[in-house]
mmCIF file of N, CA, C and O in Angstrom:
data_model
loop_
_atom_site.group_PDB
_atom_site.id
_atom_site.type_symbol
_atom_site.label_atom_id
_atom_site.label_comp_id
_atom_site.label_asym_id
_atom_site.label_seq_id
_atom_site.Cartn_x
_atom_site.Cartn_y
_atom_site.Cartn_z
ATOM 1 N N UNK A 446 0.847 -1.168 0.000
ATOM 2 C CA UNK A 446 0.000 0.000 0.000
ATOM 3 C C UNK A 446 0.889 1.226 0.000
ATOM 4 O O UNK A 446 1.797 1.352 0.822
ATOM 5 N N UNK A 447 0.642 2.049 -0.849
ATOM 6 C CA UNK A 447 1.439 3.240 -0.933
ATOM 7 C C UNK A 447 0.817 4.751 -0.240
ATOM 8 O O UNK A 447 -0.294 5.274 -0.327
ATOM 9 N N UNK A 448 1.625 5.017 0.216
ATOM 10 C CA UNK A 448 1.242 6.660 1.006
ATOM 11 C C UNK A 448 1.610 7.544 0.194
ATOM 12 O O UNK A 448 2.798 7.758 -0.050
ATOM 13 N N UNK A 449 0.247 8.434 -0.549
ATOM 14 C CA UNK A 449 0.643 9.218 -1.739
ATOM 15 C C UNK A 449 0.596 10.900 -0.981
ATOM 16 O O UNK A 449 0.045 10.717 0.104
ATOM 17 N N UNK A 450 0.837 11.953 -1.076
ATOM 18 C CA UNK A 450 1.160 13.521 -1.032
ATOM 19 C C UNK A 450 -0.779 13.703 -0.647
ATOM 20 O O UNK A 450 -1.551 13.031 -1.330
ATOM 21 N N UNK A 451 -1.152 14.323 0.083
ATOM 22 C CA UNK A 451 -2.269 14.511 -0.436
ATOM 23 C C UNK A 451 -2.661 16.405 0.203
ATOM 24 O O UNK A 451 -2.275 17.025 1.194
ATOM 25 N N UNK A 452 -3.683 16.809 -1.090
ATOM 26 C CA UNK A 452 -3.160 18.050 -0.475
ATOM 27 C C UNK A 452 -4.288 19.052 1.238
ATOM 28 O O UNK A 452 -5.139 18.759 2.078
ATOM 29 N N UNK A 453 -3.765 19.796 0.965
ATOM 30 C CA UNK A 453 -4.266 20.468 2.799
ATOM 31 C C UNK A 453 -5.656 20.484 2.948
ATOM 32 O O UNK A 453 -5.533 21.697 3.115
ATOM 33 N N UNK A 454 -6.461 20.363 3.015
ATOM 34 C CA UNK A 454 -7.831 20.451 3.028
ATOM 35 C C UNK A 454 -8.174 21.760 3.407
ATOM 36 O O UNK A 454 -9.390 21.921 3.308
ATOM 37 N N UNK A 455 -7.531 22.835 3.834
ATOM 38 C CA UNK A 455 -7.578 24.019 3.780
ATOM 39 C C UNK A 455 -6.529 24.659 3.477
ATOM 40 O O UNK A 455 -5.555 24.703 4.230
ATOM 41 N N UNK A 456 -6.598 25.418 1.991
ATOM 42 C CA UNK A 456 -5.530 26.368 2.174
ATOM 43 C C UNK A 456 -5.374 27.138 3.286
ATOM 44 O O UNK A 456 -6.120 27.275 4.255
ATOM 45 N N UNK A 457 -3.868 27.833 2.927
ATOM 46 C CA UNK A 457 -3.951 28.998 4.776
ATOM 47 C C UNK A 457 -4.302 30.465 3.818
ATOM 48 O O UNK A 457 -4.149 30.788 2.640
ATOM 49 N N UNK A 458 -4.841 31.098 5.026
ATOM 50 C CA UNK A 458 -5.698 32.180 4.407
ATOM 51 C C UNK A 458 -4.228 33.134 5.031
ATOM 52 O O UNK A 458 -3.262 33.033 5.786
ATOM 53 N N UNK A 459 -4.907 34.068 4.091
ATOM 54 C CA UNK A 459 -3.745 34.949 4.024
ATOM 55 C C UNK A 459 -4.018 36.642 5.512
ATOM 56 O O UNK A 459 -4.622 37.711 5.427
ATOM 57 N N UNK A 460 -3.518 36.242 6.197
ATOM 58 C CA UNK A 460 -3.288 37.632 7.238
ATOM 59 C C UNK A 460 -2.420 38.454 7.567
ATOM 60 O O UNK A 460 -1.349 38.064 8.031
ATOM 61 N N UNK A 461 -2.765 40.068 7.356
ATOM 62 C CA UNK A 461 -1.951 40.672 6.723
ATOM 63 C C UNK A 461 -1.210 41.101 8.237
ATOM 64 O O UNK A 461 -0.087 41.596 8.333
ATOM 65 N N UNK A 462 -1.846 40.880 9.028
ATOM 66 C CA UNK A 462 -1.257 40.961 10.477
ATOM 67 C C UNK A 462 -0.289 40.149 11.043
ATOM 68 O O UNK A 462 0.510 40.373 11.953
ATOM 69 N N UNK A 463 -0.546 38.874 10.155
ATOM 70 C CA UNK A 463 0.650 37.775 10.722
ATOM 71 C C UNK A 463 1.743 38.256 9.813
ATOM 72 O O UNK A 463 2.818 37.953 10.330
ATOM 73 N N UNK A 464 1.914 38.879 8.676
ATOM 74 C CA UNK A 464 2.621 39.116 7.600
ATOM 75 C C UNK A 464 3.219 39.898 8.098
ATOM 76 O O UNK A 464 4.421 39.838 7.841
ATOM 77 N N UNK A 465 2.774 41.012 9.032
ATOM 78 C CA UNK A 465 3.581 41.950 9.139
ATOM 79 C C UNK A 465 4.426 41.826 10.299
ATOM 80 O O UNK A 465 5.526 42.369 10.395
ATOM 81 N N UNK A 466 3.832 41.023 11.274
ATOM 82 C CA UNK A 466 4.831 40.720 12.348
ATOM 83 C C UNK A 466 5.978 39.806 12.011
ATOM 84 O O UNK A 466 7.089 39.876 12.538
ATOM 85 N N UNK A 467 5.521 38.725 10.855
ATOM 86 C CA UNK A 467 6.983 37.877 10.360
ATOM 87 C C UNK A 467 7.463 39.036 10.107
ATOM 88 O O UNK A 467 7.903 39.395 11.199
ATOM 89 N N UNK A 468 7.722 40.106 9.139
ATOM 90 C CA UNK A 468 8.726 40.757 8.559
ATOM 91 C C UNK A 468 8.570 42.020 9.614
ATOM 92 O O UNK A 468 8.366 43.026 8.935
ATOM 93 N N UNK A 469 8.585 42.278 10.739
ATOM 94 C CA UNK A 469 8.810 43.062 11.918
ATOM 95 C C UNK A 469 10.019 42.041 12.322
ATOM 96 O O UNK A 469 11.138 42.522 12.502
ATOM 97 N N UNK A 470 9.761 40.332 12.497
ATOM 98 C CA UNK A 470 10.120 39.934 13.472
ATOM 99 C C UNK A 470 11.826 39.594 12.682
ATOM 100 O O UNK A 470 12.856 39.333 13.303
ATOM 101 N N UNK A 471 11.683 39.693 11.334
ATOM 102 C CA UNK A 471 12.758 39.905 10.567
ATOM 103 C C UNK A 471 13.863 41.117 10.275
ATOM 104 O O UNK A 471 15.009 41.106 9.827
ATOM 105 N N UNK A 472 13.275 41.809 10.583
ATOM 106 C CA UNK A 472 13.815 43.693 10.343
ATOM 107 C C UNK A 472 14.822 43.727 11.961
ATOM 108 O O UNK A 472 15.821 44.384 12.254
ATOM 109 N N UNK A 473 13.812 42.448 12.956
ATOM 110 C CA UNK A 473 14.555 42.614 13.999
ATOM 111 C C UNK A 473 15.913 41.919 14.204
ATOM 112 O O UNK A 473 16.727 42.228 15.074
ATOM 113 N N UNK A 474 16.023 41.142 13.480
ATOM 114 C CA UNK A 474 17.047 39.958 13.349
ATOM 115 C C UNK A 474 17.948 40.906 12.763
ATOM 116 O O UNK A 474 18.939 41.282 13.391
ATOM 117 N N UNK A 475 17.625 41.423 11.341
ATOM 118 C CA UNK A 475 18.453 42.708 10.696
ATOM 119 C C UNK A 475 19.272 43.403 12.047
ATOM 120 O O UNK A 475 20.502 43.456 12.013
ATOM 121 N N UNK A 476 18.794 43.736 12.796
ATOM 122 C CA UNK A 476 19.145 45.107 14.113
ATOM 123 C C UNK A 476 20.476 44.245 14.482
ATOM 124 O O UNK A 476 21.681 44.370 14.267
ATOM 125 N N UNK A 477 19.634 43.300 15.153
ATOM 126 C CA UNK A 477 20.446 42.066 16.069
ATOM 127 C C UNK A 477 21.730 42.137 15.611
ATOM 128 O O UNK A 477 22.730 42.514 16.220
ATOM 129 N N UNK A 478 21.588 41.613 14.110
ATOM 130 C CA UNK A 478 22.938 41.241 13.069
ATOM 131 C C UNK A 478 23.971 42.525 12.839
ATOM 132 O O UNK A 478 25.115 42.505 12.385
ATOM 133 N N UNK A 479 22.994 43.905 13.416
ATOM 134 C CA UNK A 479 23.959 44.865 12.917
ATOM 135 C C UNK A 479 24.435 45.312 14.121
ATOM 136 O O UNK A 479 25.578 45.770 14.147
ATOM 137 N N UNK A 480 23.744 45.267 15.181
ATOM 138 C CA UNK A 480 24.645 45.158 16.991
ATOM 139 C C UNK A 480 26.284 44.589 16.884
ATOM 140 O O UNK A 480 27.395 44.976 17.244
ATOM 141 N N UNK A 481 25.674 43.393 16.139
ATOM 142 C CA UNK A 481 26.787 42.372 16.064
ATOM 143 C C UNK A 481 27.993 42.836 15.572
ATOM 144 O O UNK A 481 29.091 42.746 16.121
ATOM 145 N N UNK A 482 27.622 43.534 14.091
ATOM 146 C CA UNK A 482 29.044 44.023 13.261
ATOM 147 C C UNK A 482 29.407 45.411 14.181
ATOM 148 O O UNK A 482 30.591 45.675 14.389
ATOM 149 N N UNK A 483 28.483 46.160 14.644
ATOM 150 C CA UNK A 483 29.421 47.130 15.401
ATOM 151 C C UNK A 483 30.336 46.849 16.630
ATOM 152 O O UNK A 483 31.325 47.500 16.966
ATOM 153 N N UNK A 484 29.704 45.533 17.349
ATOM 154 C CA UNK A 484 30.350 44.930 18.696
ATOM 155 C C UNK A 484 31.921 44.661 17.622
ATOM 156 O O UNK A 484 32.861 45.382 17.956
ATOM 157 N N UNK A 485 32.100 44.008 16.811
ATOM 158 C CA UNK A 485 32.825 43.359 15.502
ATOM 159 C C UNK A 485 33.837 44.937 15.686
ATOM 160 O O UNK A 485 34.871 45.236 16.284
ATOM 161 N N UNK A 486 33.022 45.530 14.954
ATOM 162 C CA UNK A 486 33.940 46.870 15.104
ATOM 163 C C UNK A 486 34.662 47.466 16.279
ATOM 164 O O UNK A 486 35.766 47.997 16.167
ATOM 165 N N UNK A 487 33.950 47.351 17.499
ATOM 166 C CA UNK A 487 34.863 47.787 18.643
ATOM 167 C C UNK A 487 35.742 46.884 18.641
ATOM 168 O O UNK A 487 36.841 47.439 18.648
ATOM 169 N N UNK A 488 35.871 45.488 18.633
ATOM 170 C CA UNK A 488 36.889 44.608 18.633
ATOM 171 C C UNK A 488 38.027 44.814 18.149
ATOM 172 O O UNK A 488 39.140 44.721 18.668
ATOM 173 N N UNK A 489 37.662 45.144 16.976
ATOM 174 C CA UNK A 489 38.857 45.565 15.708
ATOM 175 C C UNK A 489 39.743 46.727 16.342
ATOM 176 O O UNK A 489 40.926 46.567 16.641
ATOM 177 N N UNK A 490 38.994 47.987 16.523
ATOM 178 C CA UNK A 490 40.097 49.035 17.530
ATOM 179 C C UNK A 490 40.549 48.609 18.083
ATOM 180 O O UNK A 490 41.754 48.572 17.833
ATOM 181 N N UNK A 491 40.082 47.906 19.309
ATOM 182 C CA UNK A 491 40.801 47.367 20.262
ATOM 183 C C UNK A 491 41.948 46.680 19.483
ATOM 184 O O UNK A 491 43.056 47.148 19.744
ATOM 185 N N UNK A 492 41.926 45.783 18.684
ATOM 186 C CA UNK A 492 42.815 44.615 18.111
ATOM 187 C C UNK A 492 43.970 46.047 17.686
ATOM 188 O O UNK A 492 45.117 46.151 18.119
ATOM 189 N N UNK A 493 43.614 46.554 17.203
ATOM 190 C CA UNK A 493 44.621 47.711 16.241
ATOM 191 C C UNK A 493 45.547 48.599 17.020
ATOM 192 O O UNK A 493 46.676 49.011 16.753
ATOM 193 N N UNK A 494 44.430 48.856 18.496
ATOM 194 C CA UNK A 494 45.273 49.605 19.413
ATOM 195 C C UNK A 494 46.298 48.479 19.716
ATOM 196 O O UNK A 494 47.484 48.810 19.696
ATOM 197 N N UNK A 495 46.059 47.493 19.928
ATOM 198 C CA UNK A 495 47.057 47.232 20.464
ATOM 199 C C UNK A 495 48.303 46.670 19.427
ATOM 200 O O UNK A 495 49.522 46.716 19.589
ATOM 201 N N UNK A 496 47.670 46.242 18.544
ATOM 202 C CA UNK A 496 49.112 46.695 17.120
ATOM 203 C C UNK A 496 50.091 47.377 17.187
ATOM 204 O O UNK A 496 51.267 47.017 17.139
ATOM 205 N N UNK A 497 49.449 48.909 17.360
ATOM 206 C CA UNK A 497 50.176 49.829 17.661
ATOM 207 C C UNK A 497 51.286 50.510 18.599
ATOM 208 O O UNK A 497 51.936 51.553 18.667
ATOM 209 N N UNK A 498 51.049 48.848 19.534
ATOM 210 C CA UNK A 498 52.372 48.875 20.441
ATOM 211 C C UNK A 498 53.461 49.018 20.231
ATOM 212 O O UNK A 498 53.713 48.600 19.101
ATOM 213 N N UNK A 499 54.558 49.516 20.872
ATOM 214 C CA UNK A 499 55.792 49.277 20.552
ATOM 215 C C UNK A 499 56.519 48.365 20.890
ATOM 216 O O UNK A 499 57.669 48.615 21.250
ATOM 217 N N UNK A 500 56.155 47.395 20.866
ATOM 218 C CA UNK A 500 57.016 45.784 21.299
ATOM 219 C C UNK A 500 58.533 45.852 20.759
ATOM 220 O O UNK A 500 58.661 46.131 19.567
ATOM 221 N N UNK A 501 59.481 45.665 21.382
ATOM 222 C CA UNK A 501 60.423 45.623 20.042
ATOM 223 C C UNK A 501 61.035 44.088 20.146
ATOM 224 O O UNK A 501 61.851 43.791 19.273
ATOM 225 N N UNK A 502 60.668 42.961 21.269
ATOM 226 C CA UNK A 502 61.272 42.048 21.738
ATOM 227 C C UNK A 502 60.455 41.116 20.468
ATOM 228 O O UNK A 502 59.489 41.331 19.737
ATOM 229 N N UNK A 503 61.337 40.081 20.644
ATOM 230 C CA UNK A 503 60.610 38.865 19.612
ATOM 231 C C UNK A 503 59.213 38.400 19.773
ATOM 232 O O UNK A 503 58.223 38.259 19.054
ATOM 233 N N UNK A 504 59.522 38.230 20.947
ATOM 234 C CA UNK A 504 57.761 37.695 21.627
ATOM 235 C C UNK A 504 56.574 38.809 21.964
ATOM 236 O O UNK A 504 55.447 38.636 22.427
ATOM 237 N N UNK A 505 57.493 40.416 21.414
ATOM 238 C CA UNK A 505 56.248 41.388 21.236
ATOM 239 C C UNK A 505 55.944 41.126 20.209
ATOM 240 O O UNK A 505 54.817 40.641 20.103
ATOM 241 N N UNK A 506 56.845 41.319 18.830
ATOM 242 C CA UNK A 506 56.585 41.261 17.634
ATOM 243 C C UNK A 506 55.495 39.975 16.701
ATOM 244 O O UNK A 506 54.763 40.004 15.713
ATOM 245 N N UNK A 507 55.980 38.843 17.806
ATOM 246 C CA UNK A 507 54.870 37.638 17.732
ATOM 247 C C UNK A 507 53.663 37.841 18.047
ATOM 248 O O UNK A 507 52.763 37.394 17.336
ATOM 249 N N UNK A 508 53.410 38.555 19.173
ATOM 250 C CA UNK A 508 52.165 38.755 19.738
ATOM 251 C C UNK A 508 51.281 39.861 18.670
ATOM 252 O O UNK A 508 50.102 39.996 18.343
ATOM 253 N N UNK A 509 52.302 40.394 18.421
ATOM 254 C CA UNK A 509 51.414 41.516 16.838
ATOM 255 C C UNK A 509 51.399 41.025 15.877
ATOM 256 O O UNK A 509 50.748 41.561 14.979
ATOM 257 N N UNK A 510 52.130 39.739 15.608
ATOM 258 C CA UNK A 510 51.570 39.496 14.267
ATOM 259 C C UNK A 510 50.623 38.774 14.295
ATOM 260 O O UNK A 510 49.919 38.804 13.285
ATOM 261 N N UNK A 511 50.108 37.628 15.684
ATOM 262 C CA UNK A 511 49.252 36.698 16.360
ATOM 263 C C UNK A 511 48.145 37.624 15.802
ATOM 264 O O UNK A 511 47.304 37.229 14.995
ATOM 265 N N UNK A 512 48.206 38.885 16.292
ATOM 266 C CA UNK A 512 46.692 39.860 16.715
ATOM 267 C C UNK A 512 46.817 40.202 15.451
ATOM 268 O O UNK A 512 45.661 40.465 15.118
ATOM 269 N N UNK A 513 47.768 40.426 14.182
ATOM 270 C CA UNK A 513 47.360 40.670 12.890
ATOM 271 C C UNK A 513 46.686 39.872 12.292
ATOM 272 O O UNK A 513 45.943 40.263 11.391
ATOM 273 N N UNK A 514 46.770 38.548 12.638
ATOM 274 C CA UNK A 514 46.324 37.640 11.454
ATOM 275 C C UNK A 514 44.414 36.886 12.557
ATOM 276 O O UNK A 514 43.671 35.946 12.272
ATOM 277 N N UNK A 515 44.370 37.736 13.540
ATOM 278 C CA UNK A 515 43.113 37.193 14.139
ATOM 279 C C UNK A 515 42.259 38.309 13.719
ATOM 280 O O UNK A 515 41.066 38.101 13.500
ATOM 281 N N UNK A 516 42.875 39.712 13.563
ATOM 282 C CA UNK A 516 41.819 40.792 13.283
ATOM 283 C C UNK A 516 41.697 40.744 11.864
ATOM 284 O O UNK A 516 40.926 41.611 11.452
ATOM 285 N N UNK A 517 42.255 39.937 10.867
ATOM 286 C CA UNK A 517 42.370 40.035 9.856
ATOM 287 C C UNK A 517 40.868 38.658 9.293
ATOM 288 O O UNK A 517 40.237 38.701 8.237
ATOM 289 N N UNK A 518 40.716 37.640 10.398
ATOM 290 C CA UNK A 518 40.003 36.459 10.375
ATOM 291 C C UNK A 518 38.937 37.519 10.548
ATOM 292 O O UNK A 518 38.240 37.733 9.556
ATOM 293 N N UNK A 519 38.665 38.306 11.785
ATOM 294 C CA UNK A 519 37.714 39.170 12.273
ATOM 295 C C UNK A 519 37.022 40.161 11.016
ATOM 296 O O UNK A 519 35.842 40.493 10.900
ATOM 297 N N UNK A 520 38.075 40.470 10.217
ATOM 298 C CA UNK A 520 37.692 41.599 9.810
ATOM 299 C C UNK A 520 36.407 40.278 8.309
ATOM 300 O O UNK A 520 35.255 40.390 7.891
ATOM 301 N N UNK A 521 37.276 39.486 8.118
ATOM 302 C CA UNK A 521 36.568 38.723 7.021
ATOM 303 C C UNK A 521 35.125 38.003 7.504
ATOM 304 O O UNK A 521 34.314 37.599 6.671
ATOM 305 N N UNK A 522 34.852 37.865 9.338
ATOM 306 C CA UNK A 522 33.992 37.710 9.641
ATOM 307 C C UNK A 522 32.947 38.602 9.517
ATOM 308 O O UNK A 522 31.805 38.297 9.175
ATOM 309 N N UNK A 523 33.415 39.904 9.848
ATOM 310 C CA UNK A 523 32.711 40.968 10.011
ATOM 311 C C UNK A 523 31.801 41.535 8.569
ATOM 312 O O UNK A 523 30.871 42.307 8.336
ATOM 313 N N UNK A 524 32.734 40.607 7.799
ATOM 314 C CA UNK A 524 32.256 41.483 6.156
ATOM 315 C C UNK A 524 30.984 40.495 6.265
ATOM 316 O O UNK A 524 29.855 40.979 6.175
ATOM 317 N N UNK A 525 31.157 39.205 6.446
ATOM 318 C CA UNK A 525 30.256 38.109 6.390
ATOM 319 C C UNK A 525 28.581 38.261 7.567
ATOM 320 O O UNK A 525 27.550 37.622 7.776
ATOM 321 N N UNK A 526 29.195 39.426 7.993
ATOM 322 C CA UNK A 526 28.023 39.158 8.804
ATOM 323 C C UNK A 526 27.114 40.660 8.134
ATOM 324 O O UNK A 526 25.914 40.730 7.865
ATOM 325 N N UNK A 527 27.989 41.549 8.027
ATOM 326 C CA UNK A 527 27.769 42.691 6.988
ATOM 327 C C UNK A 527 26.652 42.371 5.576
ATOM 328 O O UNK A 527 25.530 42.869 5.476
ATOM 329 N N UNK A 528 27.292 41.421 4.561
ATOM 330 C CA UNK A 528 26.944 40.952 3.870
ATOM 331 C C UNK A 528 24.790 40.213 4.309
ATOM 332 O O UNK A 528 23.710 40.250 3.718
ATOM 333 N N UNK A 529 25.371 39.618 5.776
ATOM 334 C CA UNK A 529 23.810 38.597 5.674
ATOM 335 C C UNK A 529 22.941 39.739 6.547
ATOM 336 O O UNK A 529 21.856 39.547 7.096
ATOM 337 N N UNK A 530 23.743 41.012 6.517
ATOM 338 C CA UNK A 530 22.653 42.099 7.321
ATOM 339 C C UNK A 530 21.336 42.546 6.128
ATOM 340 O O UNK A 530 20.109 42.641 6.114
ATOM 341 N N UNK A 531 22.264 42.693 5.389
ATOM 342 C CA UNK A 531 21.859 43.399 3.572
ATOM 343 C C UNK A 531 20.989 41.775 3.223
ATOM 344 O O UNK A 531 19.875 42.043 2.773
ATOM 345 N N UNK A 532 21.118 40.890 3.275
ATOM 346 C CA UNK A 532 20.466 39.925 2.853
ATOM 347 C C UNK A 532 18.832 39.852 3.499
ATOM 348 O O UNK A 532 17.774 39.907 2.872
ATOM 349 N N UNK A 533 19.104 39.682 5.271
ATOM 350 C CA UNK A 533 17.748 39.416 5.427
ATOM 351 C C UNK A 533 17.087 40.456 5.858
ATOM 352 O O UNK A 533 15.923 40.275 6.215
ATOM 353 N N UNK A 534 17.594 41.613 5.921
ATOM 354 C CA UNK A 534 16.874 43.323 5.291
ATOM 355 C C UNK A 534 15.701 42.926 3.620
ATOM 356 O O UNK A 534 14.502 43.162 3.473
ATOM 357 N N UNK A 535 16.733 42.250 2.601
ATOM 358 C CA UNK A 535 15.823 41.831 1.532
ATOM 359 C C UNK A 535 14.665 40.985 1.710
ATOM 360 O O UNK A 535 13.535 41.201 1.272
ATOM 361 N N UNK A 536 15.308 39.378 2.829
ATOM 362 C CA UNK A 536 14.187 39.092 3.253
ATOM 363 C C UNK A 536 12.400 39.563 3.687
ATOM 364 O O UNK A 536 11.275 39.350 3.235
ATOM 365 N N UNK A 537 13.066 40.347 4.891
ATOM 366 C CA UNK A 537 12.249 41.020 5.266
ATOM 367 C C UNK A 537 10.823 41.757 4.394
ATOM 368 O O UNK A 537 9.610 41.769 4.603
ATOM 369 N N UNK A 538 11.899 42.434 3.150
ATOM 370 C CA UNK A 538 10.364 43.003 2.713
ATOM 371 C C UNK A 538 10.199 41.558 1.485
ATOM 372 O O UNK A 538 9.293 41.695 0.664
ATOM 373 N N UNK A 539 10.702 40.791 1.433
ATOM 374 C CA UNK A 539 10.004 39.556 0.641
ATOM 375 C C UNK A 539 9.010 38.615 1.268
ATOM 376 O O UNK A 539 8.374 37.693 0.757
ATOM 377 N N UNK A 540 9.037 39.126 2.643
ATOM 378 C CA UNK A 540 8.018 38.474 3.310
ATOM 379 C C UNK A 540 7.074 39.320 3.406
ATOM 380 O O UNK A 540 6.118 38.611 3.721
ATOM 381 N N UNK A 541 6.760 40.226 3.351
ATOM 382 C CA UNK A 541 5.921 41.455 3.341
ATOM 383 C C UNK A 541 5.032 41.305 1.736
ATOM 384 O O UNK A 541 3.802 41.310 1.711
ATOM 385 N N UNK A 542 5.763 41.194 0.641
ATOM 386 C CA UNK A 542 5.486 41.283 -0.945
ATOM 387 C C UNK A 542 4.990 39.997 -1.058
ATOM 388 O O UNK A 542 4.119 39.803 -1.906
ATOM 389 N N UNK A 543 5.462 38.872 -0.212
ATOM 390 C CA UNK A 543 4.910 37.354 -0.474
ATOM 391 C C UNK A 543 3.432 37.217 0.144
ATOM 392 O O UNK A 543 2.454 36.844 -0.505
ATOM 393 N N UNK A 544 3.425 37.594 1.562
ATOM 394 C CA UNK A 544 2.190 37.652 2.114
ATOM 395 C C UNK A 544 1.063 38.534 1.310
ATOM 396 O O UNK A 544 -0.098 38.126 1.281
ATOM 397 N N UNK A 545 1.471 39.861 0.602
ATOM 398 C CA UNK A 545 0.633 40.194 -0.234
ATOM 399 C C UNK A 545 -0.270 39.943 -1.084
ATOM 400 O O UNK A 545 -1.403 40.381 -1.282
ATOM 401 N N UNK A 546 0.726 38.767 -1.818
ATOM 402 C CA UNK A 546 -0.013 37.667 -3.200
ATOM 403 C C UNK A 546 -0.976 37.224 -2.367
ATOM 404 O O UNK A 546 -1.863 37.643 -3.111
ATOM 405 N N UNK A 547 -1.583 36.745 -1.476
ATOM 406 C CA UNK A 547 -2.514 36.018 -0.894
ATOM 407 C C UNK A 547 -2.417 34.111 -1.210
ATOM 408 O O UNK A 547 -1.631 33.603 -2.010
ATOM 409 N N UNK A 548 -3.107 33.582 -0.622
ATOM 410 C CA UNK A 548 -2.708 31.967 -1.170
ATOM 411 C C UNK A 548 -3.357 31.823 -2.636
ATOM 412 O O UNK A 548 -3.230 30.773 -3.266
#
């Protein structure tokens, strides 16, 4: 006996109230994500101030290049999180334009 797809016995009706709180509750995630890259950004000063040390011993010069190549991971994180800010900002109003169409 085979179990075939069968479809919903009710479509879902379309509410423009639930629509708008998904893409509220999305715009908020946006915020969240952009808290994030500025926290990202204080990091980075920090990382840079302390670059800017004057170490002149071997094991200063290690320790700055350690913190070069972590703010440098940071900075490629930061683009990445940059990048999915701009993404689910698009989301957001695609959930807004989708709920529109109605079912």
């Amino acid at each position: 006996m085979s179990v075939g797809l069968m479809p919903a016995a009710n479509p879902p009706t379309f509410d423009p109230l639930e629509c708008a709180s998904r893409s509220h509750e999305v715009q908020r995630l946006a915020w969240r994500l952009t808290t994030c890259v500025d926290q990202v950004d204080a990091v980075l000063v920090s990382l840079r101030r302390t670059q800017l040390a004057d170490w002149q011993s071997p094991a200063g010069r290690a320790y700055r290049t350690t913190i070069a190549l972590h703010a440098s991971a940071l900075m490629r994180a930061r683009e990445s999180l940059d990048a999915a800010v701009a993404l689910v900002l698009r989301h957001s109003q695609n959930v807004s334009v989708s709920g529109e169409r109605g079912p």
